XYZ file of C-alpha atoms in Angstrom:
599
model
C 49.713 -87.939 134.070
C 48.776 -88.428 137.842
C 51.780 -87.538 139.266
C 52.337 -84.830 136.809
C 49.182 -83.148 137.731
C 49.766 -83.472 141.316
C 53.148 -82.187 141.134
C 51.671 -78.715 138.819
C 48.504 -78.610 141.781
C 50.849 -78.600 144.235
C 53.485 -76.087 143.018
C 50.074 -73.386 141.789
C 49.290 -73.879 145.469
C 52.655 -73.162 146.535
C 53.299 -69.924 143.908
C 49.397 -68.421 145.111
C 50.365 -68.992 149.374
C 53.777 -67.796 148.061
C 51.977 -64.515 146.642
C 49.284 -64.242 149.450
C 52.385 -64.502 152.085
C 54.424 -61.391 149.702
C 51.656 -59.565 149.833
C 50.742 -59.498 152.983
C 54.310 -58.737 154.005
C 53.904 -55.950 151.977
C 51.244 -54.492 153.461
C 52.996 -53.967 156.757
C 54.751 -51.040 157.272
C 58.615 -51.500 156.880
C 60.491 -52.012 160.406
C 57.258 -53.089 162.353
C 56.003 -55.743 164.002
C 52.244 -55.361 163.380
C 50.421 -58.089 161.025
C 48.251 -56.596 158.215
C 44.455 -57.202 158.969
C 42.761 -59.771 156.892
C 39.476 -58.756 155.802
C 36.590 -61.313 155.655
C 37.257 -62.376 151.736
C 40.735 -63.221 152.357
C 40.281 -65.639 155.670
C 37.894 -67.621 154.342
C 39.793 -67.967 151.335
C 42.896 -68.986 153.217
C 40.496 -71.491 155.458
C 38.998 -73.259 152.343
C 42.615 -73.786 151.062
C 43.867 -75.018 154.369
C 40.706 -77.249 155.055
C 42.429 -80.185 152.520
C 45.067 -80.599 154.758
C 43.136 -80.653 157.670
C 41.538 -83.666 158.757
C 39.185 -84.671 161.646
C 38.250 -80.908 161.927
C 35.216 -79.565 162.911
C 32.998 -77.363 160.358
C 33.189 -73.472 160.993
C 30.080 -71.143 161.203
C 30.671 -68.396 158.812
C 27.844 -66.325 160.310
C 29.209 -66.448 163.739
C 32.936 -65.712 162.025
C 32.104 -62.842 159.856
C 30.138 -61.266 163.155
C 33.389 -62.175 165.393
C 35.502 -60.494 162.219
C 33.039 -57.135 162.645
C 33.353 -57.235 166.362
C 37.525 -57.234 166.001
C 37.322 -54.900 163.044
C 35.058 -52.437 165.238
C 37.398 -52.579 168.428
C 40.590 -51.662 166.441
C 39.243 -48.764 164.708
C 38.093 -47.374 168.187
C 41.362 -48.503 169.627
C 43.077 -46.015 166.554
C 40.804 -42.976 166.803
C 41.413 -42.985 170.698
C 43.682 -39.643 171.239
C 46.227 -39.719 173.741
C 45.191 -38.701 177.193
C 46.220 -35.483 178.531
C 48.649 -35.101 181.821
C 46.576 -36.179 185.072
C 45.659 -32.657 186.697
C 44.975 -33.228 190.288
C 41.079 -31.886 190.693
C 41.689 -28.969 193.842
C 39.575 -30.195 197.197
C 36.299 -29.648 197.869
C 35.048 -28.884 201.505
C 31.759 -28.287 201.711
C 28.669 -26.767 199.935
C 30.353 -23.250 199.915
C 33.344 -21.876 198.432
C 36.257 -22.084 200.643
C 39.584 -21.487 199.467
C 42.285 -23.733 200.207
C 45.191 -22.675 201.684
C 47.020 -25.761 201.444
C 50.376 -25.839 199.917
C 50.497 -21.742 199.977
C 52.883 -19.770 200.851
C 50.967 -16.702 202.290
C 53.816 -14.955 203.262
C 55.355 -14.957 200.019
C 52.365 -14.112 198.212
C 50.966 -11.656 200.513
C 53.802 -10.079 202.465
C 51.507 -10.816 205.824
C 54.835 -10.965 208.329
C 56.788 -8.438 207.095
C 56.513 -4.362 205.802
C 59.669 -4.451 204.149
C 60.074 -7.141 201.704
C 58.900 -10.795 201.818
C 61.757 -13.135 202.190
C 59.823 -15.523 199.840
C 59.879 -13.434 196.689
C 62.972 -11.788 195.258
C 64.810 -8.585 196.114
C 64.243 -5.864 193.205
C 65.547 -2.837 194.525
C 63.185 -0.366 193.620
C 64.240 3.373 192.876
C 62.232 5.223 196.456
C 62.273 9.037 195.807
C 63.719 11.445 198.375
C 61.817 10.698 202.007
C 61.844 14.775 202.086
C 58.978 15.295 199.531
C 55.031 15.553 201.052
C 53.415 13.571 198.584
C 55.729 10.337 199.613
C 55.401 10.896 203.193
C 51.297 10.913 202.509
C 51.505 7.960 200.900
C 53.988 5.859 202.858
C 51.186 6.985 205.719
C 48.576 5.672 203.957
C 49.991 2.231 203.413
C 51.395 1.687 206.900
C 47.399 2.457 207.957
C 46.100 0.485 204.926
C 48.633 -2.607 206.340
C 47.579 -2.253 210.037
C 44.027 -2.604 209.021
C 44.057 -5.400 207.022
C 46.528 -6.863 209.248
C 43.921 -6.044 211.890
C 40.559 -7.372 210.538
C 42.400 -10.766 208.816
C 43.812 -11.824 212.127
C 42.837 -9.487 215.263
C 46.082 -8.667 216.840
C 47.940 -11.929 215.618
C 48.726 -13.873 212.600
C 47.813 -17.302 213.302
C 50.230 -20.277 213.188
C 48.985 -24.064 212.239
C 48.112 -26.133 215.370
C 49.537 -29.881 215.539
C 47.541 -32.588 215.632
C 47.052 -32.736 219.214
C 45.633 -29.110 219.448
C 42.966 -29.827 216.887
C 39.619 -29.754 217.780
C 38.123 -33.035 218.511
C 35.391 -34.053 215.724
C 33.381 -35.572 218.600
C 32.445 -32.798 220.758
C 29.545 -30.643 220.870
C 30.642 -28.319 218.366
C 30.945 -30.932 215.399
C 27.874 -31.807 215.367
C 26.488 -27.895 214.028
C 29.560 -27.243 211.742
C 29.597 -28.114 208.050
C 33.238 -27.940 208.010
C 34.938 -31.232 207.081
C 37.329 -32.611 209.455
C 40.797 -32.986 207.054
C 43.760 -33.825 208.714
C 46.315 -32.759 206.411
C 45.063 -29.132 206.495
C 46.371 -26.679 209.438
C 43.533 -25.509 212.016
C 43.862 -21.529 213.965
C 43.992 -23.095 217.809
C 41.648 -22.098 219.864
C 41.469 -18.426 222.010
C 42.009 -20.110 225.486
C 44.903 -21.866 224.579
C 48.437 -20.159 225.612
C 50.947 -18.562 222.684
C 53.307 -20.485 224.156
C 51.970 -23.544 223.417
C 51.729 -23.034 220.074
C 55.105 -24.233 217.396
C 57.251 -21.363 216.437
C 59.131 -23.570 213.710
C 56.152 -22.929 211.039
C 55.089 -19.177 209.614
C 52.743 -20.370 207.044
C 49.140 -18.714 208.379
C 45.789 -20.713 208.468
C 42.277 -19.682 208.467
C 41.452 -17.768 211.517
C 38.980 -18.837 214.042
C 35.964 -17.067 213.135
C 33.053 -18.794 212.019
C 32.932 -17.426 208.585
C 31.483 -19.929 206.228
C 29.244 -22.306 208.340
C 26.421 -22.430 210.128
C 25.903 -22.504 213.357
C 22.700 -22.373 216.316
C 22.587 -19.071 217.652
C 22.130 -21.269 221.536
C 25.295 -23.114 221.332
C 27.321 -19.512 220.338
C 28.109 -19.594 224.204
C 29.874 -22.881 224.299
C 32.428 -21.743 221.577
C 35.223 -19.475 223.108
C 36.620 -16.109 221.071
C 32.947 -16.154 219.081
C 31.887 -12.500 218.499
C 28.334 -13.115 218.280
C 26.718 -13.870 222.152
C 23.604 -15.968 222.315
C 21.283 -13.286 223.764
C 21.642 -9.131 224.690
C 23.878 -9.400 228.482
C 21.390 -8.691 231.075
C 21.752 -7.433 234.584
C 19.901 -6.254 237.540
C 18.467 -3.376 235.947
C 17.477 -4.587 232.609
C 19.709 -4.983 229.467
C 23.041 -4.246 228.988
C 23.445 -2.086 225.822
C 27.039 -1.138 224.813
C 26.856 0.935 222.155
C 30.592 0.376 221.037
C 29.733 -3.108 220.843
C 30.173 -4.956 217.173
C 26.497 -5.681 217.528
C 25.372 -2.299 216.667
C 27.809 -1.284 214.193
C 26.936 -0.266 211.271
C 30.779 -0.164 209.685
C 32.559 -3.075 207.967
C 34.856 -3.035 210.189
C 35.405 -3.801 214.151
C 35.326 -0.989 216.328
C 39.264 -1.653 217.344
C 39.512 -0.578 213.134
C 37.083 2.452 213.317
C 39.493 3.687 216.725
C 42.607 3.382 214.217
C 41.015 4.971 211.357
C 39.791 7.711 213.084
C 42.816 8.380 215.639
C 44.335 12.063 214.823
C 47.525 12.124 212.862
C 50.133 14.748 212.635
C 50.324 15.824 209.187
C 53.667 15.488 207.482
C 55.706 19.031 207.831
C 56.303 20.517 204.233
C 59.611 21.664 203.253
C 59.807 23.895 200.287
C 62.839 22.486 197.803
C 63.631 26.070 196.237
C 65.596 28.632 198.551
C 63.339 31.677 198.949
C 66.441 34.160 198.763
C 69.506 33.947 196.623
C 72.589 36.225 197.561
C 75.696 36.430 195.348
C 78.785 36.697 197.752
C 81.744 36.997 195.297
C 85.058 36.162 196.962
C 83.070 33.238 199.592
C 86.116 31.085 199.743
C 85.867 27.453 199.300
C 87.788 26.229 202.292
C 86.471 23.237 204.835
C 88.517 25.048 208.044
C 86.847 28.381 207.553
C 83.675 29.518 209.468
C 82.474 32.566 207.339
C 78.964 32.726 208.092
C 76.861 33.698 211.596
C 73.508 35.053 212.200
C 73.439 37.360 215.026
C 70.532 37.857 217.794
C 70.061 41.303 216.089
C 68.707 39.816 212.653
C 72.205 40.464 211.042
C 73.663 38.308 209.250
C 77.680 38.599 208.303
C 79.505 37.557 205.773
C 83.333 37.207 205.450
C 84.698 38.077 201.769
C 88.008 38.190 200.950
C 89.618 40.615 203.117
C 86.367 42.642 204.423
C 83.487 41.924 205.730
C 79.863 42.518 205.283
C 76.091 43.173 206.870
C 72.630 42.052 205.558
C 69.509 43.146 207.180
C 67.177 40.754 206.847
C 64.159 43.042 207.793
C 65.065 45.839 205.519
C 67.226 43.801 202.796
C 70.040 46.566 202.581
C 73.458 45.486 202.408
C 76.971 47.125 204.398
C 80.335 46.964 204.878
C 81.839 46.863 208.201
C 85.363 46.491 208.048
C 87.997 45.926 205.582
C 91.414 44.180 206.634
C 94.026 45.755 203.845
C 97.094 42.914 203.836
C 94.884 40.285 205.683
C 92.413 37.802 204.999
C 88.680 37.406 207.159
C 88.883 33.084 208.097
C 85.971 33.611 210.572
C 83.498 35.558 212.233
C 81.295 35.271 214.905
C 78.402 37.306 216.547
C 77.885 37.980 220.446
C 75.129 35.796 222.215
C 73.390 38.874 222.987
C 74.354 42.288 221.683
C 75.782 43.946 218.527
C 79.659 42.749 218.890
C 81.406 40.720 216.403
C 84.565 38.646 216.463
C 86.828 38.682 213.335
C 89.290 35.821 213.317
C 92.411 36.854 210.230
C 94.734 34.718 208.678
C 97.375 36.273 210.230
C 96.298 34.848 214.053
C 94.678 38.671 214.898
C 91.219 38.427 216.483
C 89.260 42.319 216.174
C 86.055 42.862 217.799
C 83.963 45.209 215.976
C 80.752 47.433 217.263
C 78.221 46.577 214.311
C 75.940 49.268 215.480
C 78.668 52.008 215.384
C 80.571 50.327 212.746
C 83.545 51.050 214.468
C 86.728 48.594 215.852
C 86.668 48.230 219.523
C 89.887 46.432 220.158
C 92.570 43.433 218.914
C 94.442 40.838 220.505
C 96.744 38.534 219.429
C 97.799 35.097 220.718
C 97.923 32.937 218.101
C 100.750 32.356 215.150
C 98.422 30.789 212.570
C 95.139 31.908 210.879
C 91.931 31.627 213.700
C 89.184 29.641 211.657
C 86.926 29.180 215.135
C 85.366 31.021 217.222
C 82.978 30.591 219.907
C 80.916 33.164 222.196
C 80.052 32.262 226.177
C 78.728 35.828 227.517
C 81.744 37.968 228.121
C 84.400 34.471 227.570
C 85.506 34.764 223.591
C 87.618 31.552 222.630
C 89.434 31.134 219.199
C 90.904 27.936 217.810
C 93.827 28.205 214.831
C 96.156 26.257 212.707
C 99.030 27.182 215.277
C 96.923 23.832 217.457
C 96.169 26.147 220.296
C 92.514 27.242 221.935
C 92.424 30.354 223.549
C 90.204 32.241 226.182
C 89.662 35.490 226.213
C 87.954 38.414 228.709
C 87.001 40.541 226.543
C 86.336 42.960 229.915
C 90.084 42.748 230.827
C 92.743 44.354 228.684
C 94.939 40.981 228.516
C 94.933 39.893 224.945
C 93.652 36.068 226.617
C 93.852 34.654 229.792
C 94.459 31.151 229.152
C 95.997 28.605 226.291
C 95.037 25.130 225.828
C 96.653 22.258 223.907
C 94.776 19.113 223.292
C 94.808 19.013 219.516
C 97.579 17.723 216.497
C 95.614 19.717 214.010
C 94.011 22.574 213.245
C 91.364 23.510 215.310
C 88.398 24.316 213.264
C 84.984 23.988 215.184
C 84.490 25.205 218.467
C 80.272 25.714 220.133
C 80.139 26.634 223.735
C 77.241 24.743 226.347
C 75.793 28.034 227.830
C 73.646 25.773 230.077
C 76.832 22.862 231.509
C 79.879 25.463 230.598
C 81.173 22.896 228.352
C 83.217 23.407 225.616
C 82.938 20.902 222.459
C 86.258 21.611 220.174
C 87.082 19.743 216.960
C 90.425 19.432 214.962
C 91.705 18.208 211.737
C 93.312 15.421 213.904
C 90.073 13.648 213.775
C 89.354 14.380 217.393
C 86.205 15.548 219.406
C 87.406 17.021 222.803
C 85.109 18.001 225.408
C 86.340 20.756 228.450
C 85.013 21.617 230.877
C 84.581 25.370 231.649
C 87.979 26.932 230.996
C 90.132 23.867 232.560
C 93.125 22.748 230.582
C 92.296 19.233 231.178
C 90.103 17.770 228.751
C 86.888 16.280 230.314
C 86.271 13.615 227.431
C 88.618 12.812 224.417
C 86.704 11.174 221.412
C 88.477 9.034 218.838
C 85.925 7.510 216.940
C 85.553 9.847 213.959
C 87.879 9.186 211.031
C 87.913 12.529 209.180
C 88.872 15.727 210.522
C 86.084 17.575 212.727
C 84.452 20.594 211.714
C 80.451 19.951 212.767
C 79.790 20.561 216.235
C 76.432 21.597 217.746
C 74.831 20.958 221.299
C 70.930 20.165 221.918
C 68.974 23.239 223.053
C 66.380 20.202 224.092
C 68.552 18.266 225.868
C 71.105 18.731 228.399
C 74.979 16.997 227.714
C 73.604 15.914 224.164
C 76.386 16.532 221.675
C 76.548 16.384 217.612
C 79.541 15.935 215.882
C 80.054 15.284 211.936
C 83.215 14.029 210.202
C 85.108 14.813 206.920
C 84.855 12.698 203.633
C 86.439 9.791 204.902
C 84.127 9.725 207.640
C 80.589 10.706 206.833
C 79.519 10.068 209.699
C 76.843 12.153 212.421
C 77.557 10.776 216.057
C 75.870 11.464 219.181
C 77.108 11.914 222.554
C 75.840 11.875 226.132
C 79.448 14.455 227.517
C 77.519 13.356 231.004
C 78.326 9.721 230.950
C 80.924 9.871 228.021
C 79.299 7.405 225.959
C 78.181 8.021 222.028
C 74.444 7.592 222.038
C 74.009 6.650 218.227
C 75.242 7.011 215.060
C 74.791 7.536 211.183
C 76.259 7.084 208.355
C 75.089 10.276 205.847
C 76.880 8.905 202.691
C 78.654 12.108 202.332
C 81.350 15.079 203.676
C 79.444 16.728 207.022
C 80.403 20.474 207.349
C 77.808 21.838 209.588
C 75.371 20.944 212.093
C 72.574 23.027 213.920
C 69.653 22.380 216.002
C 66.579 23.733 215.559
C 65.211 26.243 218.279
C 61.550 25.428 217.615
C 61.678 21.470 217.215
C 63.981 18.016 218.161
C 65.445 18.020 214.398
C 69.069 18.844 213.716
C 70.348 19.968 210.317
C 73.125 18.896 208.095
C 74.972 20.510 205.399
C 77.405 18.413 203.208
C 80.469 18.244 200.710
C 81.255 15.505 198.538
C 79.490 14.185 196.911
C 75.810 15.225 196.742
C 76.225 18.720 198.122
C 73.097 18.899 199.851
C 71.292 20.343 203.088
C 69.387 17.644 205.281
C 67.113 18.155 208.045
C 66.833 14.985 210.354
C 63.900 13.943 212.965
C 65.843 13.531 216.292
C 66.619 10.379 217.990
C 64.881 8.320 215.082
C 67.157 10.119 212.217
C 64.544 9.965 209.737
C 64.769 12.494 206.919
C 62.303 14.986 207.065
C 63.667 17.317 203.908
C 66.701 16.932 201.705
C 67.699 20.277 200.086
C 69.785 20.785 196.971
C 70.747 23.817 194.853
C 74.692 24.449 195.347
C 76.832 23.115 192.827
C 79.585 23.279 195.487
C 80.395 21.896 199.036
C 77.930 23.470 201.713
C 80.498 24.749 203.522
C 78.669 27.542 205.867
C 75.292 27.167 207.762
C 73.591 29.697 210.064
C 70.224 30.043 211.490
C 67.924 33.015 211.983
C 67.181 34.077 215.571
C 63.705 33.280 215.638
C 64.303 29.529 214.275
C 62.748 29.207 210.982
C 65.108 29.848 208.214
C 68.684 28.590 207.709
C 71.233 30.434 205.197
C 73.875 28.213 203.671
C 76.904 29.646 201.472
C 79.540 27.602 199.266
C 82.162 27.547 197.292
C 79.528 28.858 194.311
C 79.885 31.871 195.710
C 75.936 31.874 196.549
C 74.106 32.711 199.762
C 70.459 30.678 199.701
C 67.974 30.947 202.158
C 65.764 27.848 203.293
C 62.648 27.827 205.125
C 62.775 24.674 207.252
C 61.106 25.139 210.541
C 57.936 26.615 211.844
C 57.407 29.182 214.594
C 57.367 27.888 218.554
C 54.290 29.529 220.089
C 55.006 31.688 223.352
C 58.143 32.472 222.641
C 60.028 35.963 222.754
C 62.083 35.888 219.824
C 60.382 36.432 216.465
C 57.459 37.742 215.102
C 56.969 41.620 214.915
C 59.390 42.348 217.627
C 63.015 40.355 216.324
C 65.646 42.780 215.003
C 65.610 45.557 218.336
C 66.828 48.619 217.337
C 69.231 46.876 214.471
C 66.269 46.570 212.333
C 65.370 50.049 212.324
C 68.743 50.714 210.181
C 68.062 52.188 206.908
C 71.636 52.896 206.164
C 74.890 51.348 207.542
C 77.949 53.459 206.783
C-alpha cells in the first residue's frame, strides 16, 4: 500500500509540474525566447512543491519576496510603455546671450548669390525666359537690381566680401580686446581678419564668407574703441587747434540707415533708359519692292526725299508734305539700285541691264547715262563729284560725273557680285563687299586693295563707316554668317565681333549717338539698334513678315525707313535730336520741301 501510494504521489506530482510546465509554454508567444512572468500565486506555489526536495535550505521571507516580485513587476511594465526614442537631432550652437546666427556649415554663396550677378554656381541652372532687352520697363528694372545688389553688397561687407582667416590670423583671446567682448572664442568657426592686415595674406582657396568685422552684437567700452582698428565709432569728437572737428558727412551725424558711401550711390544721377517705340509710326505700301538680298532699293536724300525703286520706275516721297511722285520709268529695264547725292538733288539709277542714269529730282528730268558694266549694278556709292557702281559682271567702277567719259577707272578685286559699296568722306576710303564673302578696303581710287578681309562666311552686303570715329568699319554677313564685325582699316585689325543669330542686310550709324543699327533676314526678320563698343541692345523692332532687306535714315538722324519683301515701307523712330546741329528741325528739306506737286 506504501509503495503504491508513493508511486500515485509521485506520478500526480509529475502530471501537475507536467501541466504547470505546458502551460507556461503556452503562454509564450510562438517563436520567442521570452519566459512568461509568474505572478506571486504561482511562485510560491512552485516553491512549496520544490521545498520537499530541498534539504538544508534556508526559510524564505514572503514579505520581502512578494515586495521584490512588485519591484520586478513595476520595472517591466515601465520598461514596455517606454516608446522608442526619436533620431538624435544635433541642438544648433549657442554663442552668447544674444541671437547670433551661425554661419557654420553654409554655403552663402549658394544661398545668397553674394559673388556673382549672374547665377550662383551652387544652385542649378534654370534658364529662365528674359524678355527682349529693348523694352523700358526691363531696362528700369534690371537698373534697379544692379543698384539694389551694389547696396547690399555695400553695407554687408564695405567694398569686400570677406574670406575665413586661418588659425594663425585669429585674434588672440588674450589681448586687450577679449577681455570687453562677449563673443565666445570657437575655433571651428571662420573669423573676418582684421583691417590692417594685407589681401594678400589672406587664402584664396575658400569663398565661403564670414561675419564681417564690425562690432555688431557685443558690447564694448566706448575708451578702448581706439585700440580696435577699422571700428566706425571713435572714442571722443577729433579735436584740433581750433576746437572740434565736425565733419558733417561723417556716419556720426547721419541720420540714414545707411553709410554715407550708400547715400553717394543712391543719390548719384542716372541716365534714364532711351525709349524706343515698337510700332512703326508710318506704313507705306510699295507694290513691286522686290525681294532680292543684292539689291539696294532704298536711300534717303539730304533734301528729305526719300526714293524708292519699283519694278521698272522709280518713285519720290516727301516726307514734309507726304505727297508721292514718279520720277522716271525704265520701259524694257529693271531699277536694282538707287542712290542720292551727298549734297544736292541728283540721283543715281543703277538697271539690270549694267546702265547707270543720273536724274535731276528737282526738274524731274534725265541728265545723262553711262555704261561700263555687262551685268545688273546693285551698288552704288556717292564721294562729292566721284560716283562708283559695283555689278554682277565683278567689276567696281569710278566715275566723274563732271567729265563726259562714261568712268575713268575699273577695278577687280572681287569673285562675286559686288553688292555693298559706302564711301569714307573723311579717309577717302572705299569699303566694298561681294557675294565672295569678302570685305575689301581701297584706298581713294587705287586699284590696289589697301586691306582684304576673309573672315566673314556669307556673302557681304552690310557696310557702314563710324561718323564718330575715324577708320572704324561695320560689316555684316549673310545667313551662314550672322555675324557684325568691326574693323580698325588704320591698323587692319577687326576690333570685335558678334554673333546676331540671324541674316545681316543693312547697317547704319546713327548721326546723333555711338549706336549702329541692324536690319535682318532669316530668321526673326527684325530691326536692332545696338549701344556701340559694348553691343548691348537698346531696341529690337519687329513688324515685317519678310527679310529686312532695305534700310535708310532721315537726314536729321532720328527716324529709319526699312522696306521688304512684304512689299511695306515702315518708319521707326529710334534716335533723338543732337542739339546745335544744322540739319533738322524747322529748316531740313531746302527748297525740296516746298514741293506741292512733282510732275
Amino acid at each position: 500500500m506504501k509503495e503504491t501510494t508513493t508511486e500515485s504521489h509521485e506520478i500526480s506530482t509529475f502530471s501537475r509540474s507536467t501541466e504547470d510546465s505546458n502551460a507556461r509554454a503556452l503562454a509564450s508567444p510562438p517563436q520567442t525566447n521570452l519566459q512568461p512572468a509568474l505572478n506571486e500565486n504561482d511562485y510560491l506555489n512552485e516553491k512549496t512543491m520544490n521545498r520537499r526536495d530541498r534539504q538544508g535550505s534556508e526559510a524564505v521571507d514572503a514579505d520581502a519576496l512578494s515586495k521584490a516580485l512588485k519591484e520586478f513587476e513595476e520595472a517591466g511594465q515601465v520598461k514596455e510603455r517606454t516608446p522608442v526614442g526619436s533620431p538624435h537631432r544635433k541642438r544648433q550652437r549657442v554663442y552668447g546671450d544674444r541671437f547670433i546666427p551661425n554661419r557654420e556649415g553654409q554655403d552663402l554663396q549658394a544661398s545668397y548669390m553674394l559673388l556673382h550677378d549672374d547665377q550662383s554656381p551652387g544652385t542649378p541652372s534654370k534658364a529662365r525666359r528674359r524678355p527682349a532687352q529693348g523694352e523700358l520697363h526691363f531696362q528700369k528694372t534690371e537698373e534697379a537690381n544692379r543698384t539694389f545688389s551694389t547696396l547690399l553688397r555695400s553695407e554687408l561687407f564695405d567694398r569686400s566680401v570677406p574670406q575665413p582667416t586661418p588659425p594663425s590670423l585669429s585674434p588672440d583671446p588674450t589681448g586687450p580686446s577679449s577681455t570687453h567682448s562677449t563673443t565666445i572664442n570657437d575655433p571651428s568657426r571662420s573669423r573676418t581678419p582684421p583691417t590692417n592686415l594685407s589681401s594678400s595674406s589672406l587664402p584664396t582657396a575658400s569663398l565661403t564668407p564670414s561675419t564681417p568685422h564690425k562690432n555688431l552684437l557685443s558690447y564694448m567700452s566706448p575708451r578702448h574703441h581706439s585700440s580696435i582698428s577699422g571700428h566706425p565709432t571713435p572714442s571722443r569728437t577729433p579735436q584740433s587747434r581750433h576746437g572740434p572737428n565736425i565733419n558733417a558727412h561723417s556716419d556720426l551725424y547721419s541720420l540714414s540707415p545707411v553709410r554715407i558711401e550708400s547715400q553717394r550711390l543712391l543719390l548719384s544721377p542716372r541716365k534714364a533708359p532711351r525709349a524706343v517705340s515698337k510700332v512703326p509710326f508710318k506704313v507705306l505700301d510699295a507694290p513691286e519692292l522686290a525681294d532680292d538680298f543684292y539689291l539696294n532699293l532704298v536711300d534717303w536724300g539730304s533734301s528729305n526725299i526719300l526714293g524708292v525703286g519699283l519694278g521698272s520706275s522709280v518713285y519720290m516721297w516727301n516726307s514734309a508734305s507726304g505727297r508721292v511722285s514718279q520720277l522716271c520709268d525704265l520701259p524694257g529695264d529693271t531699277v536694282t539700285s538707287v542712290s542720292w547725292i551727298q549734297r544736292g538733288t541728283h540721283m543715281a539709277i543703277g538697271t539690270s541691264k549694267g546702265l547707270v542714269h543720273i536724274y535731276d529730282a528737282a526738274k524731274t528730268r534725265r541728265l545723262r547715262t553711262m555704261s561700263g558694266h555687262t551685268a545688273r549694278v546693285g551698288a552704288l556709292a556717292w564721294n562729292d563729284h566721284i560716283l562708283t557702281s559695283g555689278s554682277r559682271d565683278r567689276l567696281i567702277c569710278h566715275r566723274d560725273v563732271r567729265l563726259p567719259a562714261p568712268f575713268i577707272r575699273k577695278v577687280a578685286g572681287h569673285k562675286g557680285e559686288v553688292c555693298g559699296l559706302r564711301w569714307n568722306a573723311d579717309d577717302g576710303q572705299l569699303a566694298s563687299g561681294g557675294n565672295d564673302n569678302k570685305l575689301i578696303v581701297w584706298d581713294k581710287l587705287n586699284e590696289t586693295p589697301l586691306w582684304k578681309f576673309s573672315n566673314h562666311t556669307a556673302a557681304v552686303k552690310a557696310v557702314a563707316w563710324s561718323p564718330h570715329q575715324h577708320s572704324l568699319l561695320a560689316s555684316g554677313g549673310g545667313t551662314a554668317d550672322r555675324h557684325i564685325k568691326f574693323w580698325n582699316t588704320a591698323t587692319g585689325n577687326m576690333v570685335q565681333e558678334i554673333d546676331t543669330g540671324s541674316q545681316v542686310c543693312n547697317l547704319a550709324w546713327s548721326k546723333n549717338s555711338n549706336e549702329i543699327v541692324s536690319t535682318h533676314g532669316f530668321s526673326q526678320n527684325q530691326i536692332v539698334v545696338w549701344k556701340y563698343p559694348s553691343m548691348t541692345q537698346v531696341a529690337s523692332l519687329t513688324g515685317h513678315t519678310y527679310r529686312v532687306l532695305y534700310l535708310a535714315m532721315s537726314p536729321d538722324g532720328q527716324t529709319i525707313v526699312t522696306g521688304a519683301g512684304d512689299e511695306t515701307l515702315r518708319f521707326w523712330k529710334c534716335f533723338g535730336k543732337r542739339e546745335k546741329d544744322g540739319v533738322g528741325g524747322d529748316g531740313v528739306g531746302g527748297k525740296m520741301e516746298r514741293w506741292s506737286v512733282i510732275r
